[in-house]
């Protein structure tokens, strides 16, 4: 049926975000409520489930072009767009935004977690009010993918970063109304939106409910039109289905990998044999069956196909130690390695497995510890409060850590550089392999997708074989909404990019 | 009396000062600060940024300076700014207080209005079936984890009415007000009503053994007059104390209940603030709670004097 | 009065009444307000007076269980008023106390044997077998069976408990025993047993007793000399016979007249005084008794009488300080 | 006048129950609820002590194949999502919960008694300071204090015990202090003083034993509430961490996801907690009746 | 016991027991006595012999459990109190029969004003406005010689001294002009000088109102001064009853005699050294394990075989002097 205008979409929010500034955060708790306030230069098509290069569409840019041997990316900007406070949008705003992201401007973000995305950008230049160019040090086709992420909104020049944290101003389909920490976030329709006829909704209201059972109960009871995206675990999904059979639920990968960070700079895991043995001991199927009742994916660094664009094919994956189907055989091999390292049935290796005090971290850690028992490793869980987690990891004050890595964009550049390049802030394991790093650059510059894929697979395989940061699984989670909610698309290879909500409408 | 009041107030100030020291330094002992958390949320840290941020928030200064700064501000009514929301702490705390206050008030009311009469009945009928039944019920009230009770209530409400009481700051109807405040208050109050009942019972039993009860009987007073006029008047004193102490414990119960019922009151806010190491919020909130508790105790003492003519704080 | 065992001179014990913001002292309970007396070896001094007049406070002060505000306590000529706790310890052996309430005087969680043996153990006078033997001997001395040593206080009757208390007091072979109303809580027929026991023990060992009671007849029975207290002061002190034959203070006379005589043919009771005892916080100025005294003169309201006389001392302004004759 | 069966009345009053066992049996009859509480407590303690023998499975062994099994002969209380046997976890959980309950009560109690005794005995400055400190501790709500403590120390068994124990101190010390002050006035304490006994010895030998009865009553009541506090801390994410199967965490975590789909995960830990707390309170109540001399009929 | 119509109280074979966990306490065993209008009957005996329980039994206030009146009758002005139901009894309590308790400190409700406590007693039984009741209350306070009665009526018990509290108790007990007043050790907790005042007051008022008085005490001195007739109790039983002069002149029961001898008297002049008192050896027996025969036998210097085997019946030795002793005849001789 035809989309209808009107209605306020009521959604619960899982957690109170610290502030309202998307650029200063690294959690989709920020993207979901505040993406609707903004526009990007370009954006992944919001009604397509899979983020691909082909699905990128213009937003504040009307068009883009790669010029100068693919070293310059030029955008023609949309005219007549107004910020929510009425000021006109121009190229200066774009320049301001990216200068700030690159740390080049006077004003500073309190935190700037994605600075590394613009490593290859020399500068951003304006050409009149409605054209900007990104000048690169070397070709980087995937820059466009990064710009299309929900993490890359354009900020207004005339609003300070501090104000953006408390009262964001954007050009997007919804205007920010209020944000009451731990309570609610309210958005209202931007009647002046440049895209005529959008959004359909009169507004969006998020009620912050950190307690999951309360939230789900409220959804089931009809207090909400939609759950927080990708927050419904598999067991809860069953619960929802049984209580509200009409609700529509989708379970999709969210491109978050659960992995083990290994401190290879200190004993015992400085010993590659022990690292390898550990990798061999993993029974990934068991993790997936326990955590997702089977609905999860085994893969390497990159999200596996078909949802992921860059993941290794299955056959290739199975050649990596530890990925073979015969778990017992793997573990026999692992035991040998352990014995080589001096451990055995009489002499167990005591290991601390550190992780955050959140079920999605803790639960796989419990399984991990159980699995390590089979190869003479006695794991002890070391639960760390969020506040102390990062400093602890940064201090290298751990042996094994169980970690979750979310990928904002299904693109190797984002994953590889961030997590595996020497000296990267988020390379928690300090894995540093100059040869592989060279390969990162090679694949990054490759414009031929097929060739790039090959390169990426090889890199991914090597990373797994080095046991830098063994990937256990890629999770899947559910999103549910009431049957009258239409136009929701749950993206299948990212959970950061699909929340513009301008196409969502309610049939009631 | 006046001298007593002044003395009490002075002691209260000493206590509050002590609390401010304890809470301030306790929080600083807790490893991790807001900067760590912010960067943990961002998943990265640039040491220079970190230093900048610490400077900006003033947490690089010596603790004593920070403490004096806080207290100095407090005395001028300036509670500082929340590290997280960057809004004035007062502005964050103030709107949440009435919500929790209403909940707490209702819970106490519920606790007293159920607990006291049942306690009297149970004491008067000591050893009877009613007594046993009431005691078992009240004990089960004390044995249920309050979050569990809250969840049960919510689940039952959804299962039976297909509706869940979701907090609404400005209830439009009585039903909504009931759902918003009364149900959670009853969940909290249930536990403390059990306590109130028990203490009323034992206090009544104690009083019923007193000589003056026998005197009242010897006058020919009826059971009702003996129990409610002569006994309860005396037995109520310890009950008041317990209800006063409950006021402090209530905060604990409210933390859990506000979480379960998703009520944006101060109790849950406090927990969030502790998680975020949002010192300005935590410090000021704890101080606020302490002031309430200290005043509750004070009120109890004053009530004592009202109910018991023997106590006339003359010194 | 050369060889006195106990000499108490101008003993005062004031308890502060505190009030106000700074808990400043706003008043004083004049529990004991200038008491002097002495007690010879083998002698019994009776101390009577109404409830709250400071008898127990005198007793406790003598034993240094409370610290006197001022005054002097000499035991065997040695001033013990200001001795430190350690210096006092050896003297503790010379003086012991028996309290009024035999129920509260015994630790309910100790056996009778342990209670009686404790002083001996504390002073390291005996251990093991010797200790046991000594306790058994003490039990026999106060008329208890040694096999009762293993029983707990609640298994004894009131009179027996008071015997345990006496045995405990005897354990250190003191020369002075302060008896603070030792028979007030006992049954009439048991009271006589305990008094007899005390008299017998005195005859055997030559103890001195400071014997406190509110019952004149009991005091009269056991004492050689009797002191009458009123509101923290001794108002009259004399040999027993003298005092009963010739009470000079109007208060003593009222006390004597108020004792109901167990003879229906005797003169009926006629209360000689009206009203209640004033509070020791604000004792009346002048003679403390003037508010109830039938013979109060103008002078009594302003002037405080002092104890006068030799053998028979009295603090009364009547008849030039000799009190009202019979 | 209605006929009165003296024998029946006497039996009811317990006159026939003389001597050790019969007396205890009578007490059990008179305080049925208390006896029930004692039995529950004893069972839990035995369970905790012999957990290794009673539990049929390792409480920590994960087994994907048997995840979320309903209660059956093989798994009396079913299994959780990790395929761990719920019965075994509850059995082992008794250790944790009782360790928390008894540990924190004992720790808080001991310190509280020490503080209360010293404070009541020394009075003066020490007393004044102790009292102010306990005022301060009392004005900080228990859960808030526990929250900050666990946040400070990290959630581990000893830390949780400590965090729960500290708020107990002021309560216990106040009761002890009040008792001490009352006992100090008792003639038997004065008698001890008069024989030249040292103050410390008097405090330990005469005062302490006589404050014990009310403290035991207080402790049994506190025992229950500490177990509940642990559950609440677990609910707020600050309780005993995995892999220890604490009842509180078992309940609070499965309550969120499995109330309807796998209710056995919620029901059994819930019952275990309530039963333990219930038992402790029942026993505490009866103890109070028995130990309180004024209650004796 | 000549004129029955003159009797206020006629107690027959009263038996009150306590069912306790250490056994059956026969606190009052087969007790009979009468009180005439305006007469004072004293009940003496040592602690625990059942005096208070007797009083409570008359008021039907024995705590149940553990206590129970199991036998006998209590006729107050002809009505058997033990046959009344609770509501009827309530109308009589505080009205026709009232009581003053042993402990003036604890027997008044600490949180209710003195005046109000008296007013309550009045209004429970008289259909009066609160104004009128208040006047009566103040009048009663004046009657018991409390200075400034109107002001005192507004005070709380703790503001009064012990003696005044006992006066207030008396005022409350007499507010409805009862036919019978029971005074259970009304002066034991007071000082001698105050005791003398209170006793004189009670006796005065009794004379004035013509009330029958049961005066319970263990002080033979008080008995001698106040009573017309005396009952001596030992271990729950009446062992002797006589007119006060007859009793003091020639006690017929060895216990009474022992009691009289063991009470220290203000000494006669001339006795220098303290003299031993006559003591009754042994201790009061527990009420649970009473000997089969005479309860006093184990302590009795005159005891013979028969005493241990058979309980002696109360026998009239002339002039209404009753005693329960096999050797009552010999007592006088020995004395
Ligand atoms: N620790 C104390 N603090 C304040 N006042 C006290 C204290 N001890 C005793 N007093 C007061 O001192 C006065 C005398 O008390 P004391 O106990 O010596 O009297 P007493 O003659 O022994 O009385 P009783 O016959 O009742 O035993 C009383 O008014 C009492 O209230
Ligand atoms: N509530 C009770 N429970 C059990 N036994 C009781 C109870 N009240 C009284 N008794 C018993 O009844 C007996 C008589 O007690 P009662 O109070 O009449 O003695 P009394 O003569 O008044 O003594 P006193 O002079 O001490 O007041 C006592 O031995 C006592 O043990
Ligand atoms: Mg005294
Ligand atoms: Mg009595």
Short mmCIF file of C-alpha atoms and ligand atoms in Angstrom, two decimals, chain C residues 13-17 28-32 48-60 66 100 180-181 184 212-214 229 231-232 278-281, chain D residues 185, chain E residues 191, ligand 1:
data_model
loop_
_atom_site.label_atom_id
_atom_site.label_comp_id
_atom_site.label_asym_id
_atom_site.label_seq_id
_atom_site.Cartn_x
_atom_site.Cartn_y
_atom_site.Cartn_z
CA UNK C 13 30.59 12.96 94.26
CA UNK C 14 28.94 15.28 91.80
CA UNK C 15 27.57 14.09 88.52
CA UNK C 16 27.37 16.77 85.88
CA UNK C 17 24.07 17.49 84.20
CA UNK C 28 25.14 19.08 89.12
CA UNK C 29 23.68 16.08 90.80
CA UNK C 30 24.96 16.38 94.33
CA UNK C 31 24.85 12.65 94.91
CA UNK C 32 27.25 12.81 97.80
CA UNK C 48 20.44 4.47 106.21
CA UNK C 49 18.48 6.94 104.25
CA UNK C 50 15.80 7.23 101.66
CA UNK C 51 16.17 6.08 98.11
CA UNK C 52 18.46 8.29 96.06
CA UNK C 53 20.14 9.98 99.00
CA UNK C 54 23.56 8.77 97.88
CA UNK C 55 24.18 5.62 99.89
CA UNK C 56 25.30 3.55 96.95
CA UNK C 57 27.43 6.36 95.69
CA UNK C 58 29.28 6.43 99.00
CA UNK C 59 29.78 2.69 98.76
CA UNK C 60 31.08 2.85 95.21
CA UNK C 66 33.44 5.66 90.84
CA UNK C 100 21.71 -5.38 96.64
CA UNK C 180 25.04 -2.23 99.64
CA UNK C 181 21.55 -3.28 100.69
CA UNK C 184 16.62 -5.76 100.44
CA UNK C 212 23.83 0.03 103.80
CA UNK C 213 20.09 -0.45 104.01
CA UNK C 214 16.95 1.56 103.90
CA UNK C 229 21.88 10.20 105.28
CA UNK C 231 20.22 14.22 100.22
CA UNK C 232 23.89 13.42 99.99
CA UNK C 278 13.74 17.05 96.84
CA UNK C 279 15.88 16.42 93.79
CA UNK C 280 19.62 16.19 94.37
CA UNK C 281 20.12 18.36 91.28
CA UNK D 185 26.21 -0.73 84.72
CA UNK E 191 10.52 4.73 101.19
N1 LIG F 1 26.10 7.72 87.07
C1 LIG F 1 25.29 8.67 87.55
N2 LIG F 1 25.04 9.79 86.82
C2 LIG F 1 24.23 10.77 87.28
N3 LIG F 1 23.61 10.71 88.47
C3 LIG F 1 23.79 9.61 89.23
C4 LIG F 1 24.65 8.55 88.82
N4 LIG F 1 24.63 7.61 89.79
C5 LIG F 1 23.82 8.05 90.75
N5 LIG F 1 23.32 9.27 90.44
C6 LIG F 1 22.39 10.08 91.24
O1 LIG F 1 22.95 10.24 92.50
C7 LIG F 1 21.94 10.19 93.51
C8 LIG F 1 22.31 9.18 94.56
O2 LIG F 1 22.31 7.87 93.98
P1 LIG F 1 22.61 6.54 94.81
O3 LIG F 1 22.49 5.40 93.89
O4 LIG F 1 23.86 6.71 95.52
O5 LIG F 1 21.39 6.52 95.84
P2 LIG F 1 21.01 5.42 96.92
O6 LIG F 1 20.93 6.12 98.18
O7 LIG F 1 21.90 4.26 96.81
O8 LIG F 1 19.55 5.04 96.44
P3 LIG F 1 18.80 3.60 96.48
O9 LIG F 1 18.31 3.46 97.86
O10 LIG F 1 17.70 3.79 95.50
O11 LIG F 1 19.79 2.59 96.07
C9 LIG F 1 20.65 9.83 92.82
O12 LIG F 1 19.87 10.99 92.68
C10 LIG F 1 21.08 9.36 91.47
O13 LIG F 1 20.11 9.74 90.51
#
